[in-house]
N, C-alpha and C. Protein backbone atom coordinates (compact mmCIF):
# COMPACT_ATOMS: atom_id res chain seq x y z
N UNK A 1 144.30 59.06 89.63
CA UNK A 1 143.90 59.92 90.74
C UNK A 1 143.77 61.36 90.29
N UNK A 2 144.83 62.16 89.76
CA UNK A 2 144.61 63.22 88.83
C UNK A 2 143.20 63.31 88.22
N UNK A 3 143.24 62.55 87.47
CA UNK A 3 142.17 62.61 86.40
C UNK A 3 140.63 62.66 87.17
N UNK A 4 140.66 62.17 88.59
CA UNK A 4 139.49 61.91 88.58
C UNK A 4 139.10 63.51 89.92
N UNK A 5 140.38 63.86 90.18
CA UNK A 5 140.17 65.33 90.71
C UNK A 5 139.90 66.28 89.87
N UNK A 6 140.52 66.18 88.64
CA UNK A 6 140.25 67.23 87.33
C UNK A 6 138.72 66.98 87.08
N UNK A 7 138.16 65.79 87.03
CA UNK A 7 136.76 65.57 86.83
C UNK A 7 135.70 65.82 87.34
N UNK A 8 135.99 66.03 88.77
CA UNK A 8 135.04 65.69 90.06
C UNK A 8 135.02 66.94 90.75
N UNK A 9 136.20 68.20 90.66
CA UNK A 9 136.16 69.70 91.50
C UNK A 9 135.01 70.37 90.62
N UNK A 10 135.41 70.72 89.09
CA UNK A 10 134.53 71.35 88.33
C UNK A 10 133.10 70.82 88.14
N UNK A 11 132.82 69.42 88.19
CA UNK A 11 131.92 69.26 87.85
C UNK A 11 130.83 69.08 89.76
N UNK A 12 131.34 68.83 90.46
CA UNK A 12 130.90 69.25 91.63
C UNK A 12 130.16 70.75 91.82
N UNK A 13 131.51 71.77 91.71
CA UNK A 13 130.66 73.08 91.94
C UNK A 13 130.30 73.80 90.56
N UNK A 14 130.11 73.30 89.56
CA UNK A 14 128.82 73.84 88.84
C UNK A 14 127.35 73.07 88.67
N UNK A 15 127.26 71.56 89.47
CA UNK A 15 126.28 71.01 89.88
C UNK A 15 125.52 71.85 90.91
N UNK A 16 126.64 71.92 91.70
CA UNK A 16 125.53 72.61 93.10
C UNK A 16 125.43 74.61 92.95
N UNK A 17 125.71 74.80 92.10
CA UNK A 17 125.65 76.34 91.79
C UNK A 17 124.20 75.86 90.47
N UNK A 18 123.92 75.30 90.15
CA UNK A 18 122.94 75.10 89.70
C UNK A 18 121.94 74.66 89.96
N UNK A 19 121.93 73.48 91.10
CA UNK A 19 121.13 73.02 92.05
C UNK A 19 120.21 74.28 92.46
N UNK A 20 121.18 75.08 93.52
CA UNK A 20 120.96 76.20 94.23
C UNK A 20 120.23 76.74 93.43
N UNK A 21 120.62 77.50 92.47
CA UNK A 21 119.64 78.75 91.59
C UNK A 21 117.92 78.33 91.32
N UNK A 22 118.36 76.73 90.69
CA UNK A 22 116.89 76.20 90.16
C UNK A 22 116.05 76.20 91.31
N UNK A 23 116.40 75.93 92.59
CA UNK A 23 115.80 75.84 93.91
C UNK A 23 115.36 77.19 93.79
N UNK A 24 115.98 77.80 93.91
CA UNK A 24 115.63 79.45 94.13
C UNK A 24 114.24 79.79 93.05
N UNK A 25 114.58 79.50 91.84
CA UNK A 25 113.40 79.57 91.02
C UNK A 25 112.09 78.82 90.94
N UNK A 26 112.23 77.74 91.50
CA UNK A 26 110.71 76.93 92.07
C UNK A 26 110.26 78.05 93.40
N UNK A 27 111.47 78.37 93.97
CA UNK A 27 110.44 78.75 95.26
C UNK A 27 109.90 79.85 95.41
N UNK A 28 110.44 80.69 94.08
CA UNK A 28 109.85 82.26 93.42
C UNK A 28 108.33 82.30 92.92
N UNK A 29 108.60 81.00 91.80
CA UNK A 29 107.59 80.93 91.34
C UNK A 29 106.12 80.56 92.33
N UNK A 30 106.57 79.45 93.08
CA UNK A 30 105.64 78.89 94.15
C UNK A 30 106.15 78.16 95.22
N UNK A 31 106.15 78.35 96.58
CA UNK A 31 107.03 77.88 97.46
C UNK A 31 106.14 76.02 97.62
N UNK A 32 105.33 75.75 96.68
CA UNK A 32 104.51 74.19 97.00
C UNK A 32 105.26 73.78 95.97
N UNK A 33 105.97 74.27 95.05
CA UNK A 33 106.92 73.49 93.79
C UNK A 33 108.24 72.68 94.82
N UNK A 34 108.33 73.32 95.85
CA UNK A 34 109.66 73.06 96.56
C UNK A 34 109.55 71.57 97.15
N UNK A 35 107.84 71.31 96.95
CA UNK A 35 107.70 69.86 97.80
C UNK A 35 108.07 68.36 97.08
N UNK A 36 108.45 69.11 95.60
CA UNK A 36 108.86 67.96 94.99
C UNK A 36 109.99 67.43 95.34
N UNK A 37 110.81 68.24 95.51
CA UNK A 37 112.15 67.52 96.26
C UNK A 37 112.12 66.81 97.65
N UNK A 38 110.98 66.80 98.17
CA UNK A 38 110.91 65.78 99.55
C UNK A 38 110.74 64.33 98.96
N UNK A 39 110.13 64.39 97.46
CA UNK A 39 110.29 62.88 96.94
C UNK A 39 111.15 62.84 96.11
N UNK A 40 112.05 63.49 95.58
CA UNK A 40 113.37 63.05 94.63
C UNK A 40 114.72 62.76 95.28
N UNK A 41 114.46 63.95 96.64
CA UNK A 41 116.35 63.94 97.24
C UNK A 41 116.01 62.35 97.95
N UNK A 42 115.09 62.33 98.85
CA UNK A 42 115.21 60.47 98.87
C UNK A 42 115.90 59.17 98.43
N UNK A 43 114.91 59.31 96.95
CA UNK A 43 115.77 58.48 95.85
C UNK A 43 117.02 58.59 95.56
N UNK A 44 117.15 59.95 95.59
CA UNK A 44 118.71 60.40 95.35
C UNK A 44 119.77 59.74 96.24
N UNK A 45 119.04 59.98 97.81
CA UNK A 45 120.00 59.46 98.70
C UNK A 45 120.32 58.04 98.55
N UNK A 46 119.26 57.49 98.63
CA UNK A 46 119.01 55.95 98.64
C UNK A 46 120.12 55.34 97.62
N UNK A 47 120.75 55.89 96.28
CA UNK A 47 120.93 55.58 95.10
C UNK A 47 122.53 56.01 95.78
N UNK A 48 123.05 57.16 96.17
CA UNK A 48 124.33 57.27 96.52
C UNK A 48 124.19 56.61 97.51
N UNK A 49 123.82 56.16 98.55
CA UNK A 49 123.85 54.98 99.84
C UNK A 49 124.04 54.03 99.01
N UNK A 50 123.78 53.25 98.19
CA UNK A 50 123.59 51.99 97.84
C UNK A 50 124.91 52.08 96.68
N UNK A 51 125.46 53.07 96.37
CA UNK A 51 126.64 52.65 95.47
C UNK A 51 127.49 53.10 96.48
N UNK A 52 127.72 54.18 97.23
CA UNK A 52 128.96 54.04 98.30
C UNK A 52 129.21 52.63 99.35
N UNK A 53 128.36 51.88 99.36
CA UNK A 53 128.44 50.92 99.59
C UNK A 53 128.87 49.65 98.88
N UNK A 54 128.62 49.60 97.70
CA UNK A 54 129.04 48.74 96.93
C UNK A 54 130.32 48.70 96.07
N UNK A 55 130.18 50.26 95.69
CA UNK A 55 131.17 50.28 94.38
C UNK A 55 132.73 50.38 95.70
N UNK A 56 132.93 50.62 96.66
CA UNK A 56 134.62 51.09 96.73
C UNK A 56 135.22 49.50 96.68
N UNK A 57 134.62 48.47 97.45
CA UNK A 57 135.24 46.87 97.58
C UNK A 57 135.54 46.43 96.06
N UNK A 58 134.09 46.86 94.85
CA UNK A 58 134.87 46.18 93.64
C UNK A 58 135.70 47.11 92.90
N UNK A 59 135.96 48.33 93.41
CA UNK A 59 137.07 49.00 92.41
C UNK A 59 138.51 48.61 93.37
N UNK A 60 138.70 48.48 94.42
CA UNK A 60 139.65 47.85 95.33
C UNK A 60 140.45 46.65 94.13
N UNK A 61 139.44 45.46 94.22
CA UNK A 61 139.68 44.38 93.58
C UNK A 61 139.90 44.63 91.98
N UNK A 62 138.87 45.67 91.15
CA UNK A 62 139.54 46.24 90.56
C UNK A 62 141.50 46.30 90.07
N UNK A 63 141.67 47.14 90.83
CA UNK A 63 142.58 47.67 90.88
C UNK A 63 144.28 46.81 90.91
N UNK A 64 143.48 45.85 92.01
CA UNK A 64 144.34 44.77 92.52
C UNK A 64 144.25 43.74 91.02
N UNK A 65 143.48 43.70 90.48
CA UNK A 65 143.07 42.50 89.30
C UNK A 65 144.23 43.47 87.81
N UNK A 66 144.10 44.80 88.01
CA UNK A 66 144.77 45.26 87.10
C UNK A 66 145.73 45.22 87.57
N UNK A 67 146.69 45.64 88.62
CA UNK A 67 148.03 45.42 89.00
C UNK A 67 148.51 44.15 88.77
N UNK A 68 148.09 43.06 89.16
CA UNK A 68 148.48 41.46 88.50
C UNK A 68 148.55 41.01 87.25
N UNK A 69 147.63 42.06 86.61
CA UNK A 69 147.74 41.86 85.22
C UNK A 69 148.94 42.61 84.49
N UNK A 70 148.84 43.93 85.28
CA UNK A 70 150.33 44.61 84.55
C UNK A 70 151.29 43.83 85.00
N UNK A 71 151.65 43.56 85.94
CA UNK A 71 152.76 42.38 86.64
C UNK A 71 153.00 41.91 85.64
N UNK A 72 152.08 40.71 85.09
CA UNK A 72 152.76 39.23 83.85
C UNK A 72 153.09 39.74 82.52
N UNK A 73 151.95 40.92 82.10
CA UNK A 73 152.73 41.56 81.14
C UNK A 73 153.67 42.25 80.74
N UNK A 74 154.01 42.95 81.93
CA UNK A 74 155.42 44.06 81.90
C UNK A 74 156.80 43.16 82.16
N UNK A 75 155.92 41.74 82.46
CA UNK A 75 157.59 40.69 83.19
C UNK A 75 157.90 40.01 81.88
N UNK A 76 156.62 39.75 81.04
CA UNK A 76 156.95 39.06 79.96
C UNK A 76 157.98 40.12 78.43
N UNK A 77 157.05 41.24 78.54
CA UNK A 77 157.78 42.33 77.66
C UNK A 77 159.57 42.28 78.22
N UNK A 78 159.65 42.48 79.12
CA UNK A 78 160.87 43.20 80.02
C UNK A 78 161.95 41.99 79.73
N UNK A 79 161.57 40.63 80.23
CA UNK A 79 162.40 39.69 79.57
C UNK A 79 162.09 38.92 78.00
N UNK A 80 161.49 39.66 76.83
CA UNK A 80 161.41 39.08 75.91
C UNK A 80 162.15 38.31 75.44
N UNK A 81 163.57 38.67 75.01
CA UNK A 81 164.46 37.79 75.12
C UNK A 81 164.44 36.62 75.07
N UNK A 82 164.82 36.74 76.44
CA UNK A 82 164.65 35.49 77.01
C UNK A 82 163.69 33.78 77.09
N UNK A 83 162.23 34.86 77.04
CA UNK A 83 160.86 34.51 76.61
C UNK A 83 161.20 33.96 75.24
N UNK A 84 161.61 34.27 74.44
CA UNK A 84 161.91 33.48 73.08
C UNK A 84 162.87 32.53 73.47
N UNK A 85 164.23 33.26 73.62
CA UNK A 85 165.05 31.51 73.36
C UNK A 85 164.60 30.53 74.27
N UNK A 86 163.89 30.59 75.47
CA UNK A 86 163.32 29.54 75.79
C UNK A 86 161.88 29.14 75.80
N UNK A 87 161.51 29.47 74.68
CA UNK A 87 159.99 28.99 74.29
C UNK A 87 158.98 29.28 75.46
N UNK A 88 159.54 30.21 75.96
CA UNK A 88 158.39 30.44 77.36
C UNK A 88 156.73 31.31 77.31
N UNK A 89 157.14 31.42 75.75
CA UNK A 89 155.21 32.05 75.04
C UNK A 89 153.95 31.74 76.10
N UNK A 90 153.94 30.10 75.38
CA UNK A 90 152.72 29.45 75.64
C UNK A 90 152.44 29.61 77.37
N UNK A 91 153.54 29.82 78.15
CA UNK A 91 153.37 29.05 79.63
C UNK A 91 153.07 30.38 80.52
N UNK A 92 153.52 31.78 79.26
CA UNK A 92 153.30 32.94 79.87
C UNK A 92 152.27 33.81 79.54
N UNK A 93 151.45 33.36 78.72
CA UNK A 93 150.09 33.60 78.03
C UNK A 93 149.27 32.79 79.22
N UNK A 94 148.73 32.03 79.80
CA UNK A 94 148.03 31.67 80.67
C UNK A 94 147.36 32.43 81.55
N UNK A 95 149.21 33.00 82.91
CA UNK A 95 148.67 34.15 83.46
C UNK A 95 148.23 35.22 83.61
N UNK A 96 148.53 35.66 81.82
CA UNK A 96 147.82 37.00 81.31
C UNK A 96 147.05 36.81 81.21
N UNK A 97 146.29 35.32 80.88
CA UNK A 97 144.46 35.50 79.70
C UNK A 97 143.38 35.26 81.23
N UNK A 98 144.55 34.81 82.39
CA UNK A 98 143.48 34.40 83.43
C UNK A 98 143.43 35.85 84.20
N UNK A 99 144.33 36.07 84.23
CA UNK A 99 144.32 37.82 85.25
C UNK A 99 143.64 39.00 84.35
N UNK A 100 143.60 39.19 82.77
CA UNK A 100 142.92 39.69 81.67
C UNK A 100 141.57 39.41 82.07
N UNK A 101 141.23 38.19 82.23
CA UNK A 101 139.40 37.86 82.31
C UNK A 101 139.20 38.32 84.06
N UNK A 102 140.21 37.91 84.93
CA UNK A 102 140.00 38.78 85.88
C UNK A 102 139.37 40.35 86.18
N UNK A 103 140.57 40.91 85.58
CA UNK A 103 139.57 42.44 85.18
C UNK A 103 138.64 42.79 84.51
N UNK A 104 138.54 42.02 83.27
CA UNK A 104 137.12 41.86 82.67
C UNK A 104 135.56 41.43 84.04
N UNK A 105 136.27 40.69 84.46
CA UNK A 105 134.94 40.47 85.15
C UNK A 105 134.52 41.75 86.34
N UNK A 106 135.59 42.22 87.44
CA UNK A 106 135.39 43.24 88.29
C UNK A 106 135.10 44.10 87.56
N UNK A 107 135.68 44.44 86.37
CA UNK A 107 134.81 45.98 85.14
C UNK A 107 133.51 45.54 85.01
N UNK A 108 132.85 44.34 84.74
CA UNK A 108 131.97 44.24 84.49
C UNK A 108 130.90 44.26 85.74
N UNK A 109 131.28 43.92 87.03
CA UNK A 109 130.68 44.21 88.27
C UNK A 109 130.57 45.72 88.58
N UNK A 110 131.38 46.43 88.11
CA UNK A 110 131.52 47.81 88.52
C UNK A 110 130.40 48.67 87.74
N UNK A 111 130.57 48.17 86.39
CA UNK A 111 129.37 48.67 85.50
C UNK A 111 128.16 48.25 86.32
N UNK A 112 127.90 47.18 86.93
CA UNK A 112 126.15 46.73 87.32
C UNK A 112 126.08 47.53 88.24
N UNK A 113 127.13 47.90 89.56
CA UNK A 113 126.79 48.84 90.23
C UNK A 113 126.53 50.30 89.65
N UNK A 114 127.00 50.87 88.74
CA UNK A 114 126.70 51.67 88.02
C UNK A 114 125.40 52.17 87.23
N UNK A 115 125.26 51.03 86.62
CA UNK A 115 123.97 50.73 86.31
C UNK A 115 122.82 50.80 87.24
N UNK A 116 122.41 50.30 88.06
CA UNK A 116 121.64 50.28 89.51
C UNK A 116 121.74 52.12 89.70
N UNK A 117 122.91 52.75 89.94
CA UNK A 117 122.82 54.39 89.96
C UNK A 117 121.81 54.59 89.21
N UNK A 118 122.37 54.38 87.86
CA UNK A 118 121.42 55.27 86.65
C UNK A 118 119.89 54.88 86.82
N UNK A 119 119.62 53.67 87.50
CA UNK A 119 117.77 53.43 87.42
C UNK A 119 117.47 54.42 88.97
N UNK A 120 117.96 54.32 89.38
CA UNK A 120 117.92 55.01 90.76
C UNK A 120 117.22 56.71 90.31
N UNK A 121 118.32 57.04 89.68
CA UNK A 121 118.19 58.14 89.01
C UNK A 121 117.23 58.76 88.09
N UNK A 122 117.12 57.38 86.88
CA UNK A 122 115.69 57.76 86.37
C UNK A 122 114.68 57.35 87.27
N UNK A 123 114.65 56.85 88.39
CA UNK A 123 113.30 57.02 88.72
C UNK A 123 113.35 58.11 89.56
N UNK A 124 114.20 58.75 90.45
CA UNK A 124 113.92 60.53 90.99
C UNK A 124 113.60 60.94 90.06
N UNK A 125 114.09 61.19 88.73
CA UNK A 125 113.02 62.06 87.84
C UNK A 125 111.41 61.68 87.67
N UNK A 126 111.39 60.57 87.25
CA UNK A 126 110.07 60.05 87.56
C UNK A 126 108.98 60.34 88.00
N UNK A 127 109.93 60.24 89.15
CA UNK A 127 108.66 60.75 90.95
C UNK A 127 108.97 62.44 90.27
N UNK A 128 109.72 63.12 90.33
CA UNK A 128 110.25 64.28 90.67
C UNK A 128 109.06 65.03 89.43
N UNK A 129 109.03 64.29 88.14
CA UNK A 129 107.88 65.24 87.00
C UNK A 129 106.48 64.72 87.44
N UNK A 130 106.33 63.52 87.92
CA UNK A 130 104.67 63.61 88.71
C UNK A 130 104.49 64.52 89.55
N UNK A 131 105.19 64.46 90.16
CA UNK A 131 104.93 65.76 91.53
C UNK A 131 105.02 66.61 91.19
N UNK A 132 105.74 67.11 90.01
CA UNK A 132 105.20 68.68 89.84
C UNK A 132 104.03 68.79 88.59
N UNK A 133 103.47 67.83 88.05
CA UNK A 133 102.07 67.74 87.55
C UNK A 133 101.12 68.05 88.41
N UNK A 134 101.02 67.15 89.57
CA UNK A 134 100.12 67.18 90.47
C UNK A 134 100.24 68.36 91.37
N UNK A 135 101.18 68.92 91.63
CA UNK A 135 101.14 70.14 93.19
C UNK A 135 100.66 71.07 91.80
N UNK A 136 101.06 71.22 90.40
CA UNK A 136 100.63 71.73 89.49
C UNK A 136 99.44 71.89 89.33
N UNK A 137 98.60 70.74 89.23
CA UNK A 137 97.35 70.53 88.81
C UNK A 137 96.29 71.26 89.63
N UNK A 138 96.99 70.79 90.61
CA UNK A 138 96.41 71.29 92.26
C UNK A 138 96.21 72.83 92.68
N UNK A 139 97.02 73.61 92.09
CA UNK A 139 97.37 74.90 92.15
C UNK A 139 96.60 75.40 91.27
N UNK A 140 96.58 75.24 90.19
CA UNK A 140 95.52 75.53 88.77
C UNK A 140 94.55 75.41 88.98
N UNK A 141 93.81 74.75 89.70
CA UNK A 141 92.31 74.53 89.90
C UNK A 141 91.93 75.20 91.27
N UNK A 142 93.18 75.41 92.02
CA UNK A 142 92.24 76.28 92.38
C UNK A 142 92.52 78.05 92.64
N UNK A 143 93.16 78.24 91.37
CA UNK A 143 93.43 79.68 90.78
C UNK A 143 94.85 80.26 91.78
N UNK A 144 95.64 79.47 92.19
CA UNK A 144 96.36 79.73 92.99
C UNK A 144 97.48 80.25 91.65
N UNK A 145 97.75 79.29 90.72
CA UNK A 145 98.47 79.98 90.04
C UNK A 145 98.66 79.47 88.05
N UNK A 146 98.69 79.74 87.43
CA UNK A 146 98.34 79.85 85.93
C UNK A 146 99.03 78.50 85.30
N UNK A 147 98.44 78.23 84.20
CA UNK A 147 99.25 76.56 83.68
C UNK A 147 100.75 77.14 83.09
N UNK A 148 100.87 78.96 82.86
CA UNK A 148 102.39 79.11 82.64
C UNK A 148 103.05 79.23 83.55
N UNK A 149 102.54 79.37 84.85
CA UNK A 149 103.91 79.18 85.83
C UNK A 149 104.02 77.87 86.14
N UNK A 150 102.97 76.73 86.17
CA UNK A 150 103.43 74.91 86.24
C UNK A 150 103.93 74.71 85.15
N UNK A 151 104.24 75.25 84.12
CA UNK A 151 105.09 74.58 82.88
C UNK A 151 106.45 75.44 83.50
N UNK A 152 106.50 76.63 83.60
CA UNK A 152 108.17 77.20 84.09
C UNK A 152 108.35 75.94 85.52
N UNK A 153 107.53 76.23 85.95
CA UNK A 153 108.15 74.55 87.34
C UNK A 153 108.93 73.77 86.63
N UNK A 154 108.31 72.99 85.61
CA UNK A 154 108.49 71.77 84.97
C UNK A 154 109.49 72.04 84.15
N UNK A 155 110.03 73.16 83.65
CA UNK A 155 111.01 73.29 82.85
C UNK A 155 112.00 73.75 83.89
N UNK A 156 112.11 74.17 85.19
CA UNK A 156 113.04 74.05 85.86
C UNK A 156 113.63 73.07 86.61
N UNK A 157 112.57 72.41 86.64
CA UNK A 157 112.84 70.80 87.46
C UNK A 157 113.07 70.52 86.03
N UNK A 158 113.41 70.50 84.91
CA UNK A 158 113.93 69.41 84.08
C UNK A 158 115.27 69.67 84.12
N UNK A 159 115.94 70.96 84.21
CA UNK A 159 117.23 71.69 84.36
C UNK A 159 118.05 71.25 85.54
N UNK A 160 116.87 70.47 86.42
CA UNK A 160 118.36 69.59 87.61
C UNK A 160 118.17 68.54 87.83
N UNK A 161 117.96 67.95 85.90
CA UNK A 161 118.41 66.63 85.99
C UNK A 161 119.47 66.71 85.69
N UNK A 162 120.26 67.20 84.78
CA UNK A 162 121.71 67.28 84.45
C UNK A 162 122.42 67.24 85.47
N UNK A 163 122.30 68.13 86.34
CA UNK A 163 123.35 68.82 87.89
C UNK A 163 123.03 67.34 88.45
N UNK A 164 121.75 66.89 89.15
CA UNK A 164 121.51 65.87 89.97
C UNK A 164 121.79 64.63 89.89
N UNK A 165 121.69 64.48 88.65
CA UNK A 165 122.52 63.18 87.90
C UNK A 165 124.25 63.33 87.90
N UNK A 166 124.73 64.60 87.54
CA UNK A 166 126.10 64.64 87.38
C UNK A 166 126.81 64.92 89.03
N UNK A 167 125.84 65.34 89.67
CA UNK A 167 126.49 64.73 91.61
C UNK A 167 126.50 62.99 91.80
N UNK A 168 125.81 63.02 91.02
CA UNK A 168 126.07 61.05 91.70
C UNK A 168 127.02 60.77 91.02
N UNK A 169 126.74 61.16 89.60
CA UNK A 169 127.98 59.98 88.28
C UNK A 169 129.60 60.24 88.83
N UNK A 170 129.76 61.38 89.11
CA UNK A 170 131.15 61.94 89.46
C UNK A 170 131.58 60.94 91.00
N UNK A 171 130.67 60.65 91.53
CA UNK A 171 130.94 59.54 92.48
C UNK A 171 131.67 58.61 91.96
N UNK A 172 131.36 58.23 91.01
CA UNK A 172 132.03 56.99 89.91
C UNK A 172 133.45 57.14 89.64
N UNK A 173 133.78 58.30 89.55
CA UNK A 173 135.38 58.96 89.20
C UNK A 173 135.74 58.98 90.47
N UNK A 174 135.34 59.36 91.29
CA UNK A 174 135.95 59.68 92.74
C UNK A 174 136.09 58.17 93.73
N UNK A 175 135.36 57.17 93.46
CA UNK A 175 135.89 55.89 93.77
C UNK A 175 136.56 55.42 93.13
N UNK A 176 137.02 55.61 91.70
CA UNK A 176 137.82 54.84 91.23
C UNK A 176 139.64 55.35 91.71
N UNK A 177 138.62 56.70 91.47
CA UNK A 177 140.33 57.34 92.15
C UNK A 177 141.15 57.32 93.69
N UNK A 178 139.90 56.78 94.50
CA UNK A 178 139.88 56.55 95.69
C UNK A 178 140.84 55.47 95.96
N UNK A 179 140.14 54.70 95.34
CA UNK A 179 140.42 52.62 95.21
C UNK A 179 142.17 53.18 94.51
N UNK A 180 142.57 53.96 93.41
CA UNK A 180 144.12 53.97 93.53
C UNK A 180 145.26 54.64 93.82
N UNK A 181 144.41 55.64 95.10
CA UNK A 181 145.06 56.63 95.68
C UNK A 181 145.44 55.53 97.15
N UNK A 182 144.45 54.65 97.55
CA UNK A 182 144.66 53.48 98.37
C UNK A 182 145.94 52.46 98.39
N UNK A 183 146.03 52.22 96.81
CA UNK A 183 146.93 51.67 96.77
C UNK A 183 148.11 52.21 96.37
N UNK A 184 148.38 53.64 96.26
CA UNK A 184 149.43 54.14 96.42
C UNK A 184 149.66 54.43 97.80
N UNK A 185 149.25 54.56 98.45
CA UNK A 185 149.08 54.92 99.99
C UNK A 185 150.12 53.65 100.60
N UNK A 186 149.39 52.54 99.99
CA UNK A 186 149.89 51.25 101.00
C UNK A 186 151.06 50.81 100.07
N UNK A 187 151.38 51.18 99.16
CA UNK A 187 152.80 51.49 98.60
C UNK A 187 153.32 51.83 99.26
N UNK A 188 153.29 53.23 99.53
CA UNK A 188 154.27 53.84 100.05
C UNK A 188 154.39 53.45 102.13
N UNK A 189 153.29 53.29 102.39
CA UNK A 189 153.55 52.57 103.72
C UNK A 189 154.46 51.40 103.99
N UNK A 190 154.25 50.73 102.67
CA UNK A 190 155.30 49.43 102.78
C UNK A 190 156.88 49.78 102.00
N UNK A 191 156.80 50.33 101.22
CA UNK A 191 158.61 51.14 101.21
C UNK A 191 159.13 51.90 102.47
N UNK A 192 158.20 52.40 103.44
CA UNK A 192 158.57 52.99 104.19
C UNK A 192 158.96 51.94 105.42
N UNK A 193 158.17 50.92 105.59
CA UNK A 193 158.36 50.04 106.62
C UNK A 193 159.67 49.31 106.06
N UNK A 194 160.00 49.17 104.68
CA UNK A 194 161.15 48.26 104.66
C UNK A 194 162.21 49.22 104.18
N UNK A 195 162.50 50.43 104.35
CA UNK A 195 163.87 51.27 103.57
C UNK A 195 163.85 52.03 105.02
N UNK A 196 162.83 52.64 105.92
CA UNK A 196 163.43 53.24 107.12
C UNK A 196 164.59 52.66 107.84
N UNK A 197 165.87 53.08 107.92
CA UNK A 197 166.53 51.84 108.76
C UNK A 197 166.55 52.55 110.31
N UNK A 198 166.11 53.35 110.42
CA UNK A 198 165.82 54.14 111.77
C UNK A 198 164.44 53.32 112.62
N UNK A 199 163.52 52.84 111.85
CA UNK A 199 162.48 52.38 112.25
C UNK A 199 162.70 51.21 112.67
N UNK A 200 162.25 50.66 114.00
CA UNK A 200 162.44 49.29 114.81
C UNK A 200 161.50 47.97 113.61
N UNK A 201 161.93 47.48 113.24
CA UNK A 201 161.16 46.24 112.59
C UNK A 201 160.72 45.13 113.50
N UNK A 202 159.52 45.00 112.91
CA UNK A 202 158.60 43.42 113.92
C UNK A 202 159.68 42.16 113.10
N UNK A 203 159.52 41.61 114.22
CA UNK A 203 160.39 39.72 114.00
C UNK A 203 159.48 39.50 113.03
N UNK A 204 160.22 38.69 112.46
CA UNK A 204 159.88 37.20 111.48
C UNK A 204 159.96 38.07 110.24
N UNK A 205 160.76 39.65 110.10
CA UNK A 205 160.46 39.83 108.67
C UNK A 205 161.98 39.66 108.30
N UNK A 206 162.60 38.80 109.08
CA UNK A 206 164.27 38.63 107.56
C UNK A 206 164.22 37.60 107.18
N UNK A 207 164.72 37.50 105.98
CA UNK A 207 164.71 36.16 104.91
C UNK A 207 166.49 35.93 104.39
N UNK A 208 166.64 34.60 105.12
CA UNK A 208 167.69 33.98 104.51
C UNK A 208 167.11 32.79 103.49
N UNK A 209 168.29 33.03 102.75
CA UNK A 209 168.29 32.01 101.80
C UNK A 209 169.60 31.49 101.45
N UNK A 210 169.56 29.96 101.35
CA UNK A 210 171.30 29.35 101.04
C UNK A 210 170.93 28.56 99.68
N UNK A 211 172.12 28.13 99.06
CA UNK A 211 172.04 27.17 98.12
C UNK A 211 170.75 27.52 97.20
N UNK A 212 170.47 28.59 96.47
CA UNK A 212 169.19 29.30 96.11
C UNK A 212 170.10 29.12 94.01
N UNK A 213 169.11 28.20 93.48
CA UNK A 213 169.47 27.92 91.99
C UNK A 213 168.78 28.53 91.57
N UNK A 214 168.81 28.88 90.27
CA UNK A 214 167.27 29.38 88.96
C UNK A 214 168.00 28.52 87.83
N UNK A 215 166.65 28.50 86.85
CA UNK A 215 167.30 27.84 85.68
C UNK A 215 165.46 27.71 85.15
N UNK A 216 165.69 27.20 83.71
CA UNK A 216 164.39 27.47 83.24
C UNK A 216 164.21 25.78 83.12
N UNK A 217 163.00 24.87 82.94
CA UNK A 217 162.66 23.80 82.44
C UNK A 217 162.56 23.50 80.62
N UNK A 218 163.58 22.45 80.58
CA UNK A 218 163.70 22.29 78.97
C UNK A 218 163.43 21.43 78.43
């Protein structure tokens, strides 16, 4: 969660302090340069719609797939011991290699949503350098304004691909950190529901147990 606030404040407001300026400089140069962004912020949107939608459920599961996995490994380390004198290797390698491919697979879902961003993305640029060829082209012919101020366009619209791209990607940090600020959340909701002893508890949550054995299979 840290990490992905350290990532996501700075790189937020020097995106949009750059955004801003380059805007400012299309609309100096020519206020018809400004129409390229009626076809890029689109795409743009379309591309953060379509991963705020997708990516928070698989970093959730995520998250949950890595917690099960630290579970078998930290239980197996913690009683090593034990794990040796009773040959319990083989039987405790299972639930690691199946909860291991677990997270392998939600990482690997998380990347495709990811992926899907980045085409999203190259194609606002796409659209975003035709359109300023053409409102370019358009302008030049008819003496409205010189092929060196459509190349300064074009070299300023290339300057917010960095910023425009780095507002979406930081999305990526900020769900992941989302998805385990969640589950610290519902941590601490559930220590709180079971250590308040001031707080009225719902029925059916006490557990007796009698005649309760352990022992390992030999």
């Amino acid at each position: 969660v840290s990490g992905a606030i350290r990532t996501a404040a700075p790189a937020i407001s020097g995106a949009l302090f750059t955004v801003v300026l380059t805007m400012f400089g299309l609309a100096v140069l020519d206020w018809r340069f400004l129409v390229v962004l009626v076809v890029v912020l689109p795409v743009h949107y379309a591309g953060a719609r379509m991963f705020l939608r997708d990516a928070p459920p698989i970093y959730r599961q995520s998250r949950v797939a890595m917690g099960e996995r630290a579970h078998h490994v930290l239980g197996s380390i913690r009683g090593l011991p034990t794990v040796h004198a009773f040959g319990l290797g083989p039987r405790l390698a299972g639930p690691i290699d199946e909860h291991s491919w677990w997270v392998a697979r939600w990482e690997l879902r998380a990347r495709i949503v990811v992926n899907r961003l980045f085409g999203r993305i190259n194609l606002a640029e796409f659209f975003g350098m035709a359109s300023i060829l053409l409102v370019g082209f358009w302008l030049v012919d008819r003496d409205l304004v010189t092929v060196g101020v459509t190349t300064t366009a074009m070299l300023f619209f290339l300057r917010l691909f960095g910023p425009l791209g780095q507002l979406l990607l930081v999305m990526d940090d900020l769900q992941s950190g989302l998805a385990s600020l969640s589950r610290i959340a519902g941590l601490i909701d559930e220590c709180e529901d079971t250590d308040d002893p001031g707080r009225a508890r719902p029925r059916g949550r006490e557990l007796r147990a009698r005649d309760v054995r352990f022992g390992y299979d030999t």
